[in-house]
Amino acid sequence: AQSVSQHNHHVILSEAASLELGCNYSYGGTVNLFWYVQYPGQHLQLLLKYFSGDPLVKGIKGFEAEFIKSKFSFNLRKPSVQWSDTAEYFCAVNLDTGRRALTFGSGTRLQVQP
Amino acid sequence: DTGVSQDPRHKITKRGQNVTFRCDPISEHNRLYWYRQTLGQGPEFLTYFQNEAQLEKSRLLSDRFSAERPKGSFSTLEIQRTEQGDSAMYLCASSPGGLQGETQYFGPGTRLLVL
């Protein structure tokens, strides 16, 4: 069965610092990849997604992610974080096999200090 | 607001009672999903409907759990004989259908506490 690993469980950064959150998955076939964000008190929202094409994907609020197939990774990046980026971030994978289920990582809690 | 809605938002029940949650997807989305999220974990897939047909079920969905989507619009998730281990956030999502890998849009969830 496929799995998704997010190794950073809790990250604390100062405003303007750069961010990189790791995501690795364990499946050798074609995948669709997502990053969702959950701001305090709000529901899950899509940040960005990768289906095919350019492996560098740009999302909302200045976030981007790079799909590296050889490393089974889809890391999330932002060059300069803001206090409002404080949230929990989830990586998710959907196998391109006709199944619809998303497999999520355990999440990374990001705390940005002003 | 035209997003996914869920009702109730919170539910406290005693062990052994039955509970039912409702999900209203985004209008005209023909796919609907249920997930469960426990503290410190990401959402775990439970089941998926395309219109009124239930097409996928996770092994997490024990025989105490049942989900329906009778008219292909709203869906209900029922848990019978609740156990303390059922305490979690139950999330509903919907997607428009069509392309593989399409985006799933999530609702606010129903938080269940079983005493």
CSV table of C-alpha atoms in Angstrom, one decimal:
chain,number,residue,atom,x,y,z
A,1,ALA,CA,0.0,0.0,0.0
A,2,GLN,CA,1.2,3.5,-0.7
A,3,SER,CA,2.3,5.8,2.1
A,4,VAL,CA,3.2,9.4,2.4
A,5,SER,CA,5.8,10.7,4.8
A,6,GLN,CA,6.2,14.2,6.1
A,7,HIS,CA,9.3,14.1,8.3
A,8,ASN,CA,9.0,17.6,9.7
A,9,HIS,CA,6.2,17.5,12.3
A,10,HIS,CA,6.6,20.9,13.7
A,11,VAL,CA,8.6,23.8,12.2
A,12,ILE,CA,9.1,27.2,13.8
A,13,LEU,CA,10.4,30.1,11.6
A,14,SER,CA,10.8,33.8,11.9
A,15,GLU,CA,9.0,36.1,9.4
A,16,ALA,CA,10.9,36.4,6.1
A,17,ALA,CA,12.7,33.1,6.6
A,18,SER,CA,12.6,30.6,3.7
A,19,LEU,CA,10.5,27.5,4.0
A,20,GLU,CA,10.9,24.0,2.7
A,21,LEU,CA,8.6,21.1,3.9
A,22,GLY,CA,9.5,17.6,2.9
A,23,CYS,CA,7.1,15.1,1.4
A,24,ASN,CA,8.0,11.6,0.2
A,25,TYR,CA,5.7,8.9,-1.1
A,26,SER,CA,6.1,5.2,-1.6
A,27,TYR,CA,4.7,4.2,-5.0
A,28,GLY,CA,6.5,3.5,-8.2
A,29,GLY,CA,3.7,4.3,-10.6
A,30,THR,CA,2.1,7.5,-11.9
A,31,VAL,CA,0.8,9.7,-9.1
A,32,ASN,CA,-1.1,12.9,-8.7
A,33,LEU,CA,0.3,15.1,-5.9
A,34,PHE,CA,-1.3,17.7,-3.7
A,35,TRP,CA,-0.5,20.1,-0.9
A,36,TYR,CA,-3.3,21.2,1.3
A,37,VAL,CA,-3.2,23.8,4.1
A,38,GLN,CA,-5.4,24.1,7.2
A,39,TYR,CA,-5.3,27.5,8.9
A,40,PRO,CA,-6.4,27.7,12.5
A,41,GLY,CA,-10.1,27.1,12.8
A,42,GLN,CA,-10.6,26.6,9.1
A,43,HIS,CA,-11.1,23.6,6.8
A,44,LEU,CA,-8.5,22.1,4.4
A,45,GLN,CA,-7.8,24.2,1.4
A,46,LEU,CA,-5.8,23.3,-1.7
A,47,LEU,CA,-2.4,25.1,-2.0
A,48,LEU,CA,-1.2,23.5,-5.2
A,49,LYS,CA,-1.3,20.3,-7.2
A,50,TYR,CA,0.8,18.3,-9.7
A,51,PHE,CA,-0.7,16.0,-12.4
A,52,SER,CA,1.8,16.1,-15.2
A,53,GLY,CA,4.1,18.4,-17.2
A,54,ASP,CA,6.4,21.0,-15.6
A,55,PRO,CA,7.6,19.4,-12.3
A,56,LEU,CA,7.8,22.9,-10.7
A,57,VAL,CA,4.3,23.8,-9.7
A,58,LYS,CA,3.3,27.2,-8.4
A,59,GLY,CA,0.3,27.6,-6.1
A,60,ILE,CA,-1.5,30.3,-4.1
A,61,LYS,CA,0.1,32.7,-1.7
A,62,GLY,CA,3.6,32.4,-3.2
A,63,PHE,CA,4.0,28.7,-2.5
A,64,GLU,CA,5.6,26.3,-5.0
A,65,ALA,CA,6.5,22.6,-5.0
A,66,GLU,CA,8.9,20.5,-7.0
A,67,PHE,CA,8.2,17.0,-8.1
A,68,ILE,CA,11.3,14.9,-8.3
A,69,LYS,CA,10.3,11.5,-9.6
A,70,SER,CA,13.6,9.8,-8.9
A,71,LYS,CA,13.4,10.8,-5.2
A,72,PHE,CA,9.7,10.1,-4.9
A,73,SER,CA,9.4,13.6,-3.4
A,74,PHE,CA,7.2,16.6,-3.7
A,75,ASN,CA,8.6,19.3,-1.4
A,76,LEU,CA,6.8,22.5,-0.6
A,77,ARG,CA,8.7,25.8,-0.7
A,78,LYS,CA,8.2,29.5,0.0
A,79,PRO,CA,11.1,32.0,-0.2
A,80,SER,CA,9.8,34.3,2.5
A,81,VAL,CA,7.1,33.3,5.0
A,82,GLN,CA,4.7,35.6,6.8
A,83,TRP,CA,3.0,35.3,10.1
A,84,SER,CA,-0.3,34.5,8.3
A,85,ASP,CA,1.3,31.3,6.9
A,86,THR,CA,1.0,29.8,10.4
A,87,ALA,CA,-1.0,26.6,9.7
A,88,GLU,CA,-0.8,22.9,9.3
A,89,TYR,CA,0.3,21.6,5.9
A,90,PHE,CA,-0.6,18.2,4.5
A,91,CYS,CA,0.9,16.5,1.5
A,92,ALA,CA,-1.4,14.0,-0.3
A,93,VAL,CA,-1.1,11.5,-3.1
A,94,ASN,CA,-3.6,10.0,-5.4
A,95,LEU,CA,-2.6,7.0,-7.5
A,96,ASP,CA,-3.3,7.4,-11.2
A,97,THR,CA,-5.0,4.0,-11.3
A,98,GLY,CA,-8.6,5.0,-11.4
A,99,ARG,CA,-8.9,5.0,-7.6
A,100,ARG,CA,-10.1,8.3,-6.1
A,101,ALA,CA,-8.8,8.0,-2.5
A,102,LEU,CA,-6.2,10.5,-1.4
A,103,THR,CA,-3.5,9.2,0.9
A,104,PHE,CA,-2.3,12.0,3.3
A,105,GLY,CA,0.8,12.5,5.2
A,106,SER,CA,0.6,13.2,9.0
A,107,GLY,CA,1.0,16.9,8.5
A,108,THR,CA,3.6,19.6,9.4
A,109,ARG,CA,2.6,22.3,11.8
A,110,LEU,CA,4.3,25.6,10.8
A,111,GLN,CA,4.5,28.3,13.3
A,112,VAL,CA,5.8,31.7,12.1
A,113,GLN,CA,6.9,34.1,14.7
A,114,PRO,CA,6.6,37.9,14.0
B,1,ASP,CA,-21.4,30.2,0.6
B,2,THR,CA,-21.2,27.5,-2.1
B,3,GLY,CA,-18.6,25.2,-0.4
B,4,VAL,CA,-19.1,21.8,1.1
B,5,SER,CA,-21.2,21.9,4.2
B,6,GLN,CA,-21.4,19.4,7.1
B,7,ASP,CA,-23.9,19.0,9.9
B,8,PRO,CA,-23.6,18.9,12.8
B,9,ARG,CA,-20.2,20.5,13.4
B,10,HIS,CA,-19.8,18.9,16.8
B,11,LYS,CA,-21.4,15.8,18.3
B,12,ILE,CA,-20.9,14.4,21.8
B,13,THR,CA,-22.4,10.9,22.4
B,14,LYS,CA,-22.2,8.1,24.8
B,15,ARG,CA,-20.6,4.8,23.9
B,16,GLY,CA,-23.0,2.4,22.3
B,17,GLN,CA,-25.2,5.1,20.8
B,18,ASN,CA,-25.8,5.6,17.1
B,19,VAL,CA,-24.8,8.8,15.3
B,20,THR,CA,-25.5,10.2,11.9
B,21,PHE,CA,-23.7,12.9,10.0
B,22,ARG,CA,-24.7,14.8,6.9
B,23,CYS,CA,-22.7,16.2,4.1
B,24,ASP,CA,-23.9,18.5,1.3
B,25,PRO,CA,-21.4,18.7,-1.5
B,26,ILE,CA,-20.7,21.6,-3.8
B,27,SER,CA,-23.6,21.9,-6.2
B,28,GLU,CA,-23.2,19.7,-9.4
B,29,HIS,CA,-20.2,17.8,-7.9
B,30,ASN,CA,-21.0,14.2,-8.7
B,31,ARG,CA,-18.2,12.7,-6.5
B,32,LEU,CA,-18.3,12.7,-2.7
B,33,TYR,CA,-15.8,11.4,-0.2
B,34,TRP,CA,-15.7,10.7,3.5
B,35,TYR,CA,-12.4,10.8,5.5
B,36,ARG,CA,-11.6,10.5,9.2
B,37,GLN,CA,-8.9,12.5,10.9
B,38,THR,CA,-7.6,11.8,14.4
B,39,LEU,CA,-5.4,14.1,16.4
B,40,GLY,CA,-1.9,14.5,15.0
B,41,GLN,CA,-2.7,12.6,11.8
B,42,GLY,CA,-3.7,13.4,8.3
B,43,PRO,CA,-7.1,12.5,7.0
B,44,GLU,CA,-7.7,8.8,6.2
B,45,PHE,CA,-10.0,7.7,3.4
B,46,LEU,CA,-13.2,6.0,4.4
B,47,THR,CA,-15.4,5.8,1.3
B,48,TYR,CA,-16.3,7.4,-2.0
B,49,PHE,CA,-19.5,7.9,-4.1
B,50,GLN,CA,-19.9,8.7,-7.7
B,51,ASN,CA,-23.5,10.0,-7.9
B,52,GLU,CA,-25.4,7.5,-5.8
B,53,ALA,CA,-23.1,4.6,-6.3
B,54,GLN,CA,-20.6,3.7,-3.5
B,55,LEU,CA,-17.5,2.7,-5.5
B,56,GLU,CA,-14.7,2.5,-2.9
B,57,LYS,CA,-14.6,1.5,0.7
B,58,SER,CA,-11.6,1.5,3.0
B,59,ARG,CA,-10.9,-1.4,5.4
B,60,LEU,CA,-11.3,1.3,8.1
B,61,LEU,CA,-15.0,1.2,7.4
B,62,SER,CA,-16.1,-1.5,9.7
B,63,ASP,CA,-19.6,-3.0,9.7
B,64,ARG,CA,-20.7,-0.5,12.2
B,65,PHE,CA,-20.2,2.2,9.6
B,66,SER,CA,-22.6,2.8,6.8
B,67,ALA,CA,-22.7,5.6,4.2
B,68,GLU,CA,-25.4,6.5,1.7
B,69,ARG,CA,-26.0,9.0,-1.0
B,70,PRO,CA,-29.5,8.1,-2.1
B,71,LYS,CA,-30.2,10.8,-4.7
B,72,GLY,CA,-26.7,11.5,-5.7
B,73,SER,CA,-26.7,14.8,-3.8
B,74,PHE,CA,-26.2,14.9,0.0
B,75,SER,CA,-24.7,12.0,1.8
B,76,THR,CA,-25.0,10.6,5.3
B,77,LEU,CA,-22.5,8.7,7.4
B,78,GLU,CA,-23.9,6.6,10.2
B,79,ILE,CA,-21.9,5.0,13.0
B,80,GLN,CA,-23.7,2.3,15.0
B,81,ARG,CA,-22.8,1.3,18.6
B,82,THR,CA,-20.2,4.0,18.8
B,83,GLU,CA,-16.9,3.2,20.6
B,84,GLN,CA,-14.4,5.6,22.2
B,85,GLY,CA,-12.0,4.9,19.3
B,86,ASP,CA,-14.5,6.4,16.9
B,87,SER,CA,-13.8,9.9,18.4
B,88,ALA,CA,-12.3,11.9,15.5
B,89,MET,CA,-13.0,14.6,13.0
B,90,TYR,CA,-15.2,13.3,10.1
B,91,LEU,CA,-14.5,15.1,6.9
B,92,CYS,CA,-16.5,15.2,3.7
B,93,ALA,CA,-15.1,16.3,0.3
B,94,SER,CA,-16.5,16.6,-3.2
B,95,SER,CA,-15.1,16.9,-6.7
B,96,PRO,CA,-16.7,17.7,-10.0
B,97,GLY,CA,-15.9,14.4,-11.8
B,98,GLY,CA,-14.2,13.8,-15.0
B,99,LEU,CA,-10.4,14.1,-15.0
B,100,GLN,CA,-8.2,11.7,-13.0
B,101,GLY,CA,-6.5,13.4,-10.1
B,102,GLU,CA,-9.0,16.2,-9.9
B,103,THR,CA,-9.1,18.4,-6.8
B,104,GLN,CA,-11.2,17.4,-3.8
B,105,TYR,CA,-12.8,20.3,-1.9
B,106,PHE,CA,-13.2,19.7,1.8
B,107,GLY,CA,-15.9,20.7,4.2
B,108,PRO,CA,-15.4,21.9,7.8
B,109,GLY,CA,-15.9,18.5,9.3
B,110,THR,CA,-17.9,17.0,12.1
B,111,ARG,CA,-16.0,16.5,15.4
B,112,LEU,CA,-17.3,13.5,17.2
B,113,LEU,CA,-16.5,12.8,20.9
B,114,VAL,CA,-17.6,9.4,22.3
B,115,LEU,CA,-17.7,9.3,26.1
